[in-house]
């Protein structure tokens, strides 16, 4: 039997690195549905999960896949699904159930260009706003965006950890390019991988209140079968988990599930800075586009342009404070992403008119090259 | 002092009164389900009820075991994930005809095909009650609903036939008047491995009955007078929309390997 953590150096695609990261994080259940360019994650999990006594099932559609991972999570298993645009759209319904019932799980979107069936075999970053607002109602979500197979491995572990401790579905917004590229991936020793688990209830089981806020606003989570007799509903509910159809209950519930993310932004948000100390042009990018952007920043420096890169490792929640602080001292921002302006809107919003923001975008099907970015860095501002 | 209700320990008393209308049959079917759970002697901490959305979907909110009120139509895939992740749980899906067979129809046939160990109880009241009486996938041909004001142009599913054709290993149909038979069927289904399906016919006087000239007692009388118990009947011959009578009974009780058994055998046996 192969172990959970395949310590060593590997030559993996982003999709395989994602699956291996999930296993290293303790994933025990995968519910999936085939879709290019995410299928390899399901295929790899179908082979690997039984080796660690986990369960794989190919469901009848992505609606069912998302529902199944929520059910599995309430049975106590760390669970995951992986999809791309059309499937991500179908998952939005039960993603909302996961948010409302505070169910830990990980959803991977290996993005391809849309709208609709779009370009199934090519890359894009066009689902970033869907990741933020795709399910109905007001909520906060956590989304990450890896730029390489190695980072996909680590981010998948981090996604499981964040999902467990904040009791929220966490999205990994990768793309076809990272998903299908093969690179060296180093897997550390199992003892060097930090694994975090959901808070569990202590004390008496009678009259247990499944939504009474614990530390950081997060309620401890029992599993089905542990004797807590919980009632869990997607209706607006009180601390007991019982439906309460009033605006007051809505305020209490929604405010808490929003605040548990907002109040812990400092712990959740991760960015990486390149040459930002003295930069007067700041490139903001994430995922595959942040790699090509970094090349452009180095090229620009050679031309005497003081460019720097703010790379978003978590995209949601958005690093508003960092953009605000930079806006006060830089000439302008350049957002690089494979869509026609999504995170760009956030950069504009957070710069509050103190520094202009320019988009280098593309509707999808190709990467944005370093030259595309460099050209703008040379001409702008 | 008022004596305790015999099902008190299985009810969330602090959630009573329930939302179901006078003359509705869901409460009777729900009681049959609770009695069956008791009679099955299964460890209650391992019993889980999963519901979808609708009047019957509220069942999960009244039972005092781990209970999950999910999204519309999605109780079965949620229950599938739960059962596979912890096979020691006894997972009951309690929901309505609209939830399980229109929006959730695809999930139903696939869970039956896979032979996931679930006990699915469908309260069939022939319409969407919660939203005020619209046509469902079970509404009889020509019946009036708020969305078929001149009569239903469609034909209903024969639910036991659909369950059988999809691969269910236990299939029964009772009316809510057949409480003992219904209770017994649910108990049998709970004690059986594999995908079990029980259809429970249920009056909806407020939303279905009054548009179809069926007073509450008319429906009870029809259940009493027109029901024909035919255990082992061929599911193809038990159309619910039949003038010949309402065929009830246990139609299918068979064995085939469950998903978990096959998965363990094929995937987990290699050391």
PDB file of N, CA and C in Angstrom, chain A residues 1 29 46 49-51 53-61 63-65 67-77 93-94 97 101 223-235 240 242-243 245, chain B residues 12 14-15 44-46 48 53 58 60-72 74 76-86 89 103 106-108 110-111 113-114 116 259 263 267-268 270-271:
ATOM      1  N   UNK A   1       0.838  -1.205   0.000  1.00  0.00           N
ATOM      2  CA  UNK A   1       0.000   0.000   0.000  1.00  0.00           C
ATOM      3  C   UNK A   1       0.869   1.250   0.000  1.00  0.00           C
ATOM      4  N   UNK A  29     -12.443  11.675   0.936  1.00  0.00           N
ATOM      5  CA  UNK A  29     -13.607  11.473   0.066  1.00  0.00           C
ATOM      6  C   UNK A  29     -13.529  12.425  -1.114  1.00  0.00           C
ATOM      7  N   UNK A  46      -9.263   8.528  -8.019  1.00  0.00           N
ATOM      8  CA  UNK A  46      -9.935   7.220  -8.090  1.00  0.00           C
ATOM      9  C   UNK A  46      -8.939   6.092  -7.841  1.00  0.00           C
ATOM     10  N   UNK A  49      -7.183   7.213  -3.690  1.00  0.00           N
ATOM     11  CA  UNK A  49      -7.964   7.239  -2.444  1.00  0.00           C
ATOM     12  C   UNK A  49      -8.128   5.867  -1.794  1.00  0.00           C
ATOM     13  N   UNK A  50      -8.446   4.806  -2.579  1.00  0.00           N
ATOM     14  CA  UNK A  50      -8.572   3.499  -1.921  1.00  0.00           C
ATOM     15  C   UNK A  50      -7.274   3.054  -1.234  1.00  0.00           C
ATOM     16  N   UNK A  51      -6.144   3.526  -1.722  1.00  0.00           N
ATOM     17  CA  UNK A  51      -4.855   3.159  -1.108  1.00  0.00           C
ATOM     18  C   UNK A  51      -4.715   3.709   0.307  1.00  0.00           C
ATOM     19  N   UNK A  53      -7.505   4.114   2.177  1.00  0.00           N
ATOM     20  CA  UNK A  53      -8.808   3.713   2.723  1.00  0.00           C
ATOM     21  C   UNK A  53      -9.863   4.810   2.618  1.00  0.00           C
ATOM     22  N   UNK A  54      -9.646   5.710   1.676  1.00  0.00           N
ATOM     23  CA  UNK A  54     -10.657   6.727   1.382  1.00  0.00           C
ATOM     24  C   UNK A  54     -11.629   6.221   0.336  1.00  0.00           C
ATOM     25  N   UNK A  55     -12.580   7.078  -0.039  1.00  0.00           N
ATOM     26  CA  UNK A  55     -13.626   6.683  -0.987  1.00  0.00           C
ATOM     27  C   UNK A  55     -13.705   7.664  -2.138  1.00  0.00           C
ATOM     28  N   UNK A  56     -13.737   7.101  -3.339  1.00  0.00           N
ATOM     29  CA  UNK A  56     -13.963   7.893  -4.547  1.00  0.00           C
ATOM     30  C   UNK A  56     -15.304   7.493  -5.129  1.00  0.00           C
ATOM     31  N   UNK A  57     -16.064   8.488  -5.593  1.00  0.00           N
ATOM     32  CA  UNK A  57     -17.254   8.150  -6.371  1.00  0.00           C
ATOM     33  C   UNK A  57     -17.427   9.169  -7.486  1.00  0.00           C
ATOM     34  N   UNK A  58     -17.727   8.644  -8.663  1.00  0.00           N
ATOM     35  CA  UNK A  58     -18.074   9.515  -9.784  1.00  0.00           C
ATOM     36  C   UNK A  58     -19.586   9.673  -9.758  1.00  0.00           C
ATOM     37  N   UNK A  59     -20.037  10.882  -9.515  1.00  0.00           N
ATOM     38  CA  UNK A  59     -21.467  11.139  -9.381  1.00  0.00           C
ATOM     39  C   UNK A  59     -22.102  11.381 -10.751  1.00  0.00           C
ATOM     40  N   UNK A  60     -23.423  11.588 -10.758  1.00  0.00           N
ATOM     41  CA  UNK A  60     -24.154  11.720 -12.020  1.00  0.00           C
ATOM     42  C   UNK A  60     -24.046  13.112 -12.625  1.00  0.00           C
ATOM     43  N   UNK A  61     -23.648  14.083 -11.845  1.00  0.00           N
ATOM     44  CA  UNK A  61     -23.404  15.438 -12.356  1.00  0.00           C
ATOM     45  C   UNK A  61     -22.686  16.228 -11.257  1.00  0.00           C
ATOM     46  N   UNK A  63     -23.785  18.810  -9.666  1.00  0.00           N
ATOM     47  CA  UNK A  63     -24.698  19.170  -8.571  1.00  0.00           C
ATOM     48  C   UNK A  63     -24.572  18.087  -7.498  1.00  0.00           C
ATOM     49  N   UNK A  64     -24.639  16.844  -7.956  1.00  0.00           N
ATOM     50  CA  UNK A  64     -24.559  15.699  -7.045  1.00  0.00           C
ATOM     51  C   UNK A  64     -23.175  15.601  -6.418  1.00  0.00           C
ATOM     52  N   UNK A  65     -22.141  15.904  -7.178  1.00  0.00           N
ATOM     53  CA  UNK A  65     -20.772  15.833  -6.649  1.00  0.00           C
ATOM     54  C   UNK A  65     -20.607  16.793  -5.475  1.00  0.00           C
ATOM     55  N   UNK A  67     -23.042  18.064  -3.625  1.00  0.00           N
ATOM     56  CA  UNK A  67     -23.890  17.601  -2.512  1.00  0.00           C
ATOM     57  C   UNK A  67     -23.201  16.466  -1.767  1.00  0.00           C
ATOM     58  N   UNK A  68     -22.598  15.553  -2.516  1.00  0.00           N
ATOM     59  CA  UNK A  68     -21.965  14.380  -1.900  1.00  0.00           C
ATOM     60  C   UNK A  68     -20.802  14.773  -1.001  1.00  0.00           C
ATOM     61  N   UNK A  69     -20.014  15.772  -1.424  1.00  0.00           N
ATOM     62  CA  UNK A  69     -18.862  16.125  -0.571  1.00  0.00           C
ATOM     63  C   UNK A  69     -19.330  16.811   0.715  1.00  0.00           C
ATOM     64  N   UNK A  70     -20.482  17.490   0.655  1.00  0.00           N
ATOM     65  CA  UNK A  70     -21.015  18.083   1.893  1.00  0.00           C
ATOM     66  C   UNK A  70     -21.476  16.979   2.834  1.00  0.00           C
ATOM     67  N   UNK A  71     -22.188  15.989   2.286  1.00  0.00           N
ATOM     68  CA  UNK A  71     -22.639  14.863   3.106  1.00  0.00           C
ATOM     69  C   UNK A  71     -21.459  14.130   3.722  1.00  0.00           C
ATOM     70  N   UNK A  72     -20.413  13.929   2.919  1.00  0.00           N
ATOM     71  CA  UNK A  72     -19.219  13.226   3.405  1.00  0.00           C
ATOM     72  C   UNK A  72     -18.546  14.021   4.518  1.00  0.00           C
ATOM     73  N   UNK A  73     -18.518  15.337   4.362  1.00  0.00           N
ATOM     74  CA  UNK A  73     -17.885  16.174   5.368  1.00  0.00           C
ATOM     75  C   UNK A  73     -18.633  16.076   6.699  1.00  0.00           C
ATOM     76  N   UNK A  74     -19.960  16.037   6.644  1.00  0.00           N
ATOM     77  CA  UNK A  74     -20.747  15.892   7.874  1.00  0.00           C
ATOM     78  C   UNK A  74     -20.630  14.482   8.452  1.00  0.00           C
ATOM     79  N   UNK A  75     -20.165  13.541   7.641  1.00  0.00           N
ATOM     80  CA  UNK A  75     -19.888  12.207   8.174  1.00  0.00           C
ATOM     81  C   UNK A  75     -18.477  12.157   8.766  1.00  0.00           C
ATOM     82  N   UNK A  76     -17.758  13.273   8.699  1.00  0.00           N
ATOM     83  CA  UNK A  76     -16.460  13.362   9.352  1.00  0.00           C
ATOM     84  C   UNK A  76     -15.261  13.279   8.426  1.00  0.00           C
ATOM     85  N   UNK A  77     -15.505  13.130   7.124  1.00  0.00           N
ATOM     86  CA  UNK A  77     -14.383  12.975   6.188  1.00  0.00           C
ATOM     87  C   UNK A  77     -13.984  14.318   5.579  1.00  0.00           C
ATOM     88  N   UNK A  93     -25.164  26.030  -6.431  1.00  0.00           N
ATOM     89  CA  UNK A  93     -26.311  25.817  -5.547  1.00  0.00           C
ATOM     90  C   UNK A  93     -25.866  25.211  -4.209  1.00  0.00           C
ATOM     91  N   UNK A  94     -25.184  24.107  -4.274  1.00  0.00           N
ATOM     92  CA  UNK A  94     -24.783  23.439  -3.033  1.00  0.00           C
ATOM     93  C   UNK A  94     -23.542  24.052  -2.394  1.00  0.00           C
ATOM     94  N   UNK A  97     -25.145  25.936   0.136  1.00  0.00           N
ATOM     95  CA  UNK A  97     -25.517  25.100   1.288  1.00  0.00           C
ATOM     96  C   UNK A  97     -24.303  24.882   2.188  1.00  0.00           C
ATOM     97  N   UNK A 101     -24.331  26.139   5.973  1.00  0.00           N
ATOM     98  CA  UNK A 101     -24.244  25.130   7.031  1.00  0.00           C
ATOM     99  C   UNK A 101     -22.822  25.019   7.594  1.00  0.00           C
ATOM    100  N   UNK A 223     -19.773  15.338  14.048  1.00  0.00           N
ATOM    101  CA  UNK A 223     -20.121  14.574  12.846  1.00  0.00           C
ATOM    102  C   UNK A 223     -21.401  13.808  13.107  1.00  0.00           C
ATOM    103  N   UNK A 224     -22.103  13.463  12.022  1.00  0.00           N
ATOM    104  CA  UNK A 224     -23.275  12.599  12.154  1.00  0.00           C
ATOM    105  C   UNK A 224     -22.817  11.286  12.777  1.00  0.00           C
ATOM    106  N   UNK A 225     -23.622  10.766  13.704  1.00  0.00           N
ATOM    107  CA  UNK A 225     -23.287   9.483  14.309  1.00  0.00           C
ATOM    108  C   UNK A 225     -22.529   9.598  15.616  1.00  0.00           C
ATOM    109  N   UNK A 226     -22.205  10.832  16.026  1.00  0.00           N
ATOM    110  CA  UNK A 226     -21.462  11.009  17.277  1.00  0.00           C
ATOM    111  C   UNK A 226     -22.388  11.229  18.472  1.00  0.00           C
ATOM    112  N   UNK A 227     -23.704  11.278  18.205  1.00  0.00           N
ATOM    113  CA  UNK A 227     -24.650  11.361  19.317  1.00  0.00           C
ATOM    114  C   UNK A 227     -25.078  12.761  19.713  1.00  0.00           C
ATOM    115  N   UNK A 228     -24.759  13.751  18.892  1.00  0.00           N
ATOM    116  CA  UNK A 228     -25.144  15.130  19.238  1.00  0.00           C
ATOM    117  C   UNK A 228     -26.560  15.479  18.772  1.00  0.00           C
ATOM    118  N   UNK A 229     -27.163  14.621  17.949  1.00  0.00           N
ATOM    119  CA  UNK A 229     -28.522  14.863  17.444  1.00  0.00           C
ATOM    120  C   UNK A 229     -28.695  16.275  16.881  1.00  0.00           C
ATOM    121  N   UNK A 230     -27.816  16.650  15.983  1.00  0.00           N
ATOM    122  CA  UNK A 230     -27.895  18.008  15.449  1.00  0.00           C
ATOM    123  C   UNK A 230     -28.933  18.094  14.330  1.00  0.00           C
ATOM    124  N   UNK A 231     -29.509  19.277  14.181  1.00  0.00           N
ATOM    125  CA  UNK A 231     -30.304  19.554  12.983  1.00  0.00           C
ATOM    126  C   UNK A 231     -29.589  20.626  12.176  1.00  0.00           C
ATOM    127  N   UNK A 232     -29.353  20.317  10.911  1.00  0.00           N
ATOM    128  CA  UNK A 232     -28.582  21.200  10.044  1.00  0.00           C
ATOM    129  C   UNK A 232     -29.463  21.565   8.852  1.00  0.00           C
ATOM    130  N   UNK A 233     -29.606  22.855   8.573  1.00  0.00           N
ATOM    131  CA  UNK A 233     -30.488  23.275   7.483  1.00  0.00           C
ATOM    132  C   UNK A 233     -29.892  24.438   6.694  1.00  0.00           C
ATOM    133  N   UNK A 234     -30.264  24.504   5.436  1.00  0.00           N
ATOM    134  CA  UNK A 234     -29.893  25.638   4.592  1.00  0.00           C
ATOM    135  C   UNK A 234     -30.844  26.812   4.770  1.00  0.00           C
ATOM    136  N   UNK A 235     -31.894  26.624   5.583  1.00  0.00           N
ATOM    137  CA  UNK A 235     -32.738  27.762   5.948  1.00  0.00           C
ATOM    138  C   UNK A 235     -31.968  28.610   6.956  1.00  0.00           C
ATOM    139  N   UNK A 240     -29.307  26.791  17.678  1.00  0.00           N
ATOM    140  CA  UNK A 240     -29.693  25.379  17.780  1.00  0.00           C
ATOM    141  C   UNK A 240     -29.703  24.690  16.420  1.00  0.00           C
ATOM    142  N   UNK A 242     -32.006  25.479  14.320  1.00  0.00           N
ATOM    143  CA  UNK A 242     -33.421  25.456  13.946  1.00  0.00           C
ATOM    144  C   UNK A 242     -33.761  26.629  13.026  1.00  0.00           C
ATOM    145  N   UNK A 243     -34.632  26.377  12.039  1.00  0.00           N
ATOM    146  CA  UNK A 243     -35.037  27.464  11.143  1.00  0.00           C
ATOM    147  C   UNK A 243     -35.741  28.582  11.924  1.00  0.00           C
ATOM    148  N   UNK A 245     -37.537  32.235  10.751  1.00  0.00           N
ATOM    149  CA  UNK A 245     -37.838  33.016   9.561  1.00  0.00           C
ATOM    150  C   UNK A 245     -38.045  34.494   9.893  1.00  0.00           C
TER     151      UNK A 245
ATOM    152  N   UNK B  12     -38.230  16.280  18.153  1.00  0.00           N
ATOM    153  CA  UNK B  12     -37.739  17.554  18.683  1.00  0.00           C
ATOM    154  C   UNK B  12     -38.973  18.301  19.180  1.00  0.00           C
ATOM    155  N   UNK B  14     -39.359  20.744  21.024  1.00  0.00           N
ATOM    156  CA  UNK B  14     -39.314  22.212  20.990  1.00  0.00           C
ATOM    157  C   UNK B  14     -39.602  22.772  19.588  1.00  0.00           C
ATOM    158  N   UNK B  15     -39.806  21.888  18.610  1.00  0.00           N
ATOM    159  CA  UNK B  15     -40.149  22.366  17.269  1.00  0.00           C
ATOM    160  C   UNK B  15     -41.624  22.120  16.939  1.00  0.00           C
ATOM    161  N   UNK B  44     -29.911   4.576  17.843  1.00  0.00           N
ATOM    162  CA  UNK B  44     -30.418   5.857  17.336  1.00  0.00           C
ATOM    163  C   UNK B  44     -29.314   6.861  17.027  1.00  0.00           C
ATOM    164  N   UNK B  45     -28.173   6.718  17.685  1.00  0.00           N
ATOM    165  CA  UNK B  45     -27.092   7.672  17.398  1.00  0.00           C
ATOM    166  C   UNK B  45     -26.494   7.424  16.007  1.00  0.00           C
ATOM    167  N   UNK B  46     -26.866   6.282  15.410  1.00  0.00           N
ATOM    168  CA  UNK B  46     -26.345   5.990  14.065  1.00  0.00           C
ATOM    169  C   UNK B  46     -27.413   6.202  12.987  1.00  0.00           C
ATOM    170  N   UNK B  48     -29.608   8.641  10.703  1.00  0.00           N
ATOM    171  CA  UNK B  48     -29.561   9.997  10.157  1.00  0.00           C
ATOM    172  C   UNK B  48     -30.746  10.170   9.222  1.00  0.00           C
ATOM    173  N   UNK B  53     -36.308  19.756  -0.060  1.00  0.00           N
ATOM    174  CA  UNK B  53     -37.139  20.933   0.189  1.00  0.00           C
ATOM    175  C   UNK B  53     -38.594  20.604  -0.128  1.00  0.00           C
ATOM    176  N   UNK B  58     -39.590  18.966   5.429  1.00  0.00           N
ATOM    177  CA  UNK B  58     -39.481  19.469   6.791  1.00  0.00           C
ATOM    178  C   UNK B  58     -39.362  18.334   7.811  1.00  0.00           C
ATOM    179  N   UNK B  60     -37.065  16.219   8.399  1.00  0.00           N
ATOM    180  CA  UNK B  60     -35.758  16.191   9.069  1.00  0.00           C
ATOM    181  C   UNK B  60     -35.705  17.153  10.247  1.00  0.00           C
ATOM    182  N   UNK B  61     -36.530  18.179  10.207  1.00  0.00           N
ATOM    183  CA  UNK B  61     -36.505  19.182  11.271  1.00  0.00           C
ATOM    184  C   UNK B  61     -37.213  18.744  12.539  1.00  0.00           C
ATOM    185  N   UNK B  62     -37.980  17.673  12.480  1.00  0.00           N
ATOM    186  CA  UNK B  62     -38.768  17.261  13.641  1.00  0.00           C
ATOM    187  C   UNK B  62     -38.250  16.002  14.317  1.00  0.00           C
ATOM    188  N   UNK B  63     -37.333  15.300  13.668  1.00  0.00           N
ATOM    189  CA  UNK B  63     -36.831  14.054  14.264  1.00  0.00           C
ATOM    190  C   UNK B  63     -35.594  14.353  15.108  1.00  0.00           C
ATOM    191  N   UNK B  64     -35.547  13.756  16.279  1.00  0.00           N
ATOM    192  CA  UNK B  64     -34.445  14.039  17.196  1.00  0.00           C
ATOM    193  C   UNK B  64     -33.290  13.042  17.019  1.00  0.00           C
ATOM    194  N   UNK B  65     -32.789  12.990  15.791  1.00  0.00           N
ATOM    195  CA  UNK B  65     -31.521  12.297  15.510  1.00  0.00           C
ATOM    196  C   UNK B  65     -30.745  13.271  14.635  1.00  0.00           C
ATOM    197  N   UNK B  66     -29.513  12.958  14.277  1.00  0.00           N
ATOM    198  CA  UNK B  66     -28.786  13.838  13.361  1.00  0.00           C
ATOM    199  C   UNK B  66     -29.611  13.965  12.092  1.00  0.00           C
ATOM    200  N   UNK B  67     -29.923  15.199  11.714  1.00  0.00           N
ATOM    201  CA  UNK B  67     -30.862  15.393  10.607  1.00  0.00           C
ATOM    202  C   UNK B  67     -30.432  16.569   9.745  1.00  0.00           C
ATOM    203  N   UNK B  68     -30.584  16.394   8.450  1.00  0.00           N
ATOM    204  CA  UNK B  68     -30.046  17.360   7.494  1.00  0.00           C
ATOM    205  C   UNK B  68     -31.119  17.762   6.493  1.00  0.00           C
ATOM    206  N   UNK B  69     -31.419  19.037   6.480  1.00  0.00           N
ATOM    207  CA  UNK B  69     -32.425  19.611   5.575  1.00  0.00           C
ATOM    208  C   UNK B  69     -31.621  20.297   4.474  1.00  0.00           C
ATOM    209  N   UNK B  70     -31.542  19.666   3.327  1.00  0.00           N
ATOM    210  CA  UNK B  70     -30.561  20.107   2.316  1.00  0.00           C
ATOM    211  C   UNK B  70     -31.203  21.010   1.269  1.00  0.00           C
ATOM    212  N   UNK B  71     -30.710  20.981   0.039  1.00  0.00           N
ATOM    213  CA  UNK B  71     -31.271  21.820  -1.031  1.00  0.00           C
ATOM    214  C   UNK B  71     -32.314  21.014  -1.818  1.00  0.00           C
ATOM    215  N   UNK B  72     -33.041  21.722  -2.664  1.00  0.00           N
ATOM    216  CA  UNK B  72     -34.165  21.119  -3.371  1.00  0.00           C
ATOM    217  C   UNK B  72     -33.698  20.028  -4.343  1.00  0.00           C
ATOM    218  N   UNK B  74     -31.700  17.543  -3.687  1.00  0.00           N
ATOM    219  CA  UNK B  74     -30.335  17.038  -3.499  1.00  0.00           C
ATOM    220  C   UNK B  74     -30.155  16.174  -2.258  1.00  0.00           C
ATOM    221  N   UNK B  76     -30.666  13.027  -1.868  1.00  0.00           N
ATOM    222  CA  UNK B  76     -30.048  11.723  -2.168  1.00  0.00           C
ATOM    223  C   UNK B  76     -28.535  11.833  -2.395  1.00  0.00           C
ATOM    224  N   UNK B  77     -28.039  12.745  -3.216  1.00  0.00           N
ATOM    225  CA  UNK B  77     -26.569  12.802  -3.333  1.00  0.00           C
ATOM    226  C   UNK B  77     -25.873  13.222  -2.041  1.00  0.00           C
ATOM    227  N   UNK B  78     -26.502  14.075  -1.242  1.00  0.00           N
ATOM    228  CA  UNK B  78     -25.942  14.435   0.070  1.00  0.00           C
ATOM    229  C   UNK B  78     -25.861  13.175   0.935  1.00  0.00           C
ATOM    230  N   UNK B  79     -26.962  12.415   0.942  1.00  0.00           N
ATOM    231  CA  UNK B  79     -27.019  11.178   1.735  1.00  0.00           C
ATOM    232  C   UNK B  79     -26.010  10.155   1.213  1.00  0.00           C
ATOM    233  N   UNK B  80     -25.802  10.144  -0.097  1.00  0.00           N
ATOM    234  CA  UNK B  80     -24.837   9.220  -0.707  1.00  0.00           C
ATOM    235  C   UNK B  80     -23.435   9.492  -0.164  1.00  0.00           C
ATOM    236  N   UNK B  81     -23.043  10.763  -0.161  1.00  0.00           N
ATOM    237  CA  UNK B  81     -21.720  11.132   0.351  1.00  0.00           C
ATOM    238  C   UNK B  81     -21.572  10.741   1.813  1.00  0.00           C
ATOM    239  N   UNK B  82     -22.651  10.977   2.580  1.00  0.00           N
ATOM    240  CA  UNK B  82     -22.622  10.679   4.011  1.00  0.00           C
ATOM    241  C   UNK B  82     -22.480   9.173   4.265  1.00  0.00           C
ATOM    242  N   UNK B  83     -23.281   8.392   3.563  1.00  0.00           N
ATOM    243  CA  UNK B  83     -23.265   6.935   3.755  1.00  0.00           C
ATOM    244  C   UNK B  83     -21.913   6.344   3.344  1.00  0.00           C
ATOM    245  N   UNK B  84     -21.377   6.811   2.211  1.00  0.00           N
ATOM    246  CA  UNK B  84     -20.106   6.237   1.745  1.00  0.00           C
ATOM    247  C   UNK B  84     -18.948   6.635   2.656  1.00  0.00           C
ATOM    248  N   UNK B  85     -19.024   7.852   3.208  1.00  0.00           N
ATOM    249  CA  UNK B  85     -17.937   8.306   4.075  1.00  0.00           C
ATOM    250  C   UNK B  85     -18.001   7.642   5.447  1.00  0.00           C
ATOM    251  N   UNK B  86     -19.195   7.234   5.868  1.00  0.00           N
ATOM    252  CA  UNK B  86     -19.322   6.501   7.139  1.00  0.00           C
ATOM    253  C   UNK B  86     -20.387   5.416   6.988  1.00  0.00           C
ATOM    254  N   UNK B  89     -23.445   4.424   9.405  1.00  0.00           N
ATOM    255  CA  UNK B  89     -24.672   5.208   9.587  1.00  0.00           C
ATOM    256  C   UNK B  89     -25.843   4.552   8.845  1.00  0.00           C
ATOM    257  N   UNK B 103     -37.060  17.635  -9.689  1.00  0.00           N
ATOM    258  CA  UNK B 103     -35.726  18.262  -9.605  1.00  0.00           C
ATOM    259  C   UNK B 103     -34.660  17.246  -9.192  1.00  0.00           C
ATOM    260  N   UNK B 106     -32.922  12.648 -11.365  1.00  0.00           N
ATOM    261  CA  UNK B 106     -31.666  12.066 -11.845  1.00  0.00           C
ATOM    262  C   UNK B 106     -30.881  11.421 -10.703  1.00  0.00           C
ATOM    263  N   UNK B 107     -30.878  12.091  -9.556  1.00  0.00           N
ATOM    264  CA  UNK B 107     -30.137  11.552  -8.413  1.00  0.00           C
ATOM    265  C   UNK B 107     -30.768  10.239  -7.940  1.00  0.00           C
ATOM    266  N   UNK B 108     -32.108  10.193  -7.964  1.00  0.00           N
ATOM    267  CA  UNK B 108     -32.810   8.990  -7.512  1.00  0.00           C
ATOM    268  C   UNK B 108     -32.404   7.773  -8.341  1.00  0.00           C
ATOM    269  N   UNK B 110     -29.859   7.230 -10.181  1.00  0.00           N
ATOM    270  CA  UNK B 110     -28.452   6.818 -10.088  1.00  0.00           C
ATOM    271  C   UNK B 110     -28.121   6.176  -8.740  1.00  0.00           C
ATOM    272  N   UNK B 111     -28.743   6.685  -7.670  1.00  0.00           N
ATOM    273  CA  UNK B 111     -28.495   6.060  -6.355  1.00  0.00           C
ATOM    274  C   UNK B 111     -29.056   4.638  -6.349  1.00  0.00           C
ATOM    275  N   UNK B 113     -29.446   2.718  -9.059  1.00  0.00           N
ATOM    276  CA  UNK B 113     -28.574   1.940  -9.949  1.00  0.00           C
ATOM    277  C   UNK B 113     -27.304   1.501  -9.230  1.00  0.00           C
ATOM    278  N   UNK B 114     -26.730   2.414  -8.450  1.00  0.00           N
ATOM    279  CA  UNK B 114     -25.483   2.096  -7.736  1.00  0.00           C
ATOM    280  C   UNK B 114     -25.728   1.183  -6.544  1.00  0.00           C
ATOM    281  N   UNK B 116     -26.793   2.188  -3.542  1.00  0.00           N
ATOM    282  CA  UNK B 116     -26.309   2.848  -2.321  1.00  0.00           C
ATOM    283  C   UNK B 116     -27.255   2.442  -1.197  1.00  0.00           C
ATOM    284  N   UNK B 259     -23.005  -0.738  -3.485  1.00  0.00           N
ATOM    285  CA  UNK B 259     -21.836   0.017  -3.962  1.00  0.00           C
ATOM    286  C   UNK B 259     -20.641  -0.225  -3.036  1.00  0.00           C
ATOM    287  N   UNK B 263     -17.188  -1.816  -4.039  1.00  0.00           N
ATOM    288  CA  UNK B 263     -16.016  -0.937  -3.953  1.00  0.00           C
ATOM    289  C   UNK B 263     -14.930  -1.579  -3.081  1.00  0.00           C
ATOM    290  N   UNK B 267     -11.602  -2.463  -4.936  1.00  0.00           N
ATOM    291  CA  UNK B 267     -10.573  -1.443  -4.711  1.00  0.00           C
ATOM    292  C   UNK B 267      -9.776  -1.600  -3.427  1.00  0.00           C
ATOM    293  N   UNK B 268     -10.367  -2.267  -2.433  1.00  0.00           N
ATOM    294  CA  UNK B 268      -9.669  -2.272  -1.146  1.00  0.00           C
ATOM    295  C   UNK B 268      -9.138  -3.634  -0.744  1.00  0.00           C
ATOM    296  N   UNK B 270      -6.808  -5.377  -2.385  1.00  0.00           N
ATOM    297  CA  UNK B 270      -5.378  -5.569  -2.630  1.00  0.00           C
ATOM    298  C   UNK B 270      -4.609  -4.884  -1.506  1.00  0.00           C
ATOM    299  N   UNK B 271      -3.999  -5.715  -0.647  1.00  0.00           N
ATOM    300  CA  UNK B 271      -3.310  -5.188   0.526  1.00  0.00           C
ATOM    301  C   UNK B 271      -2.368  -4.119   0.234  1.00  0.00           C
TER     302      UNK B 271
END
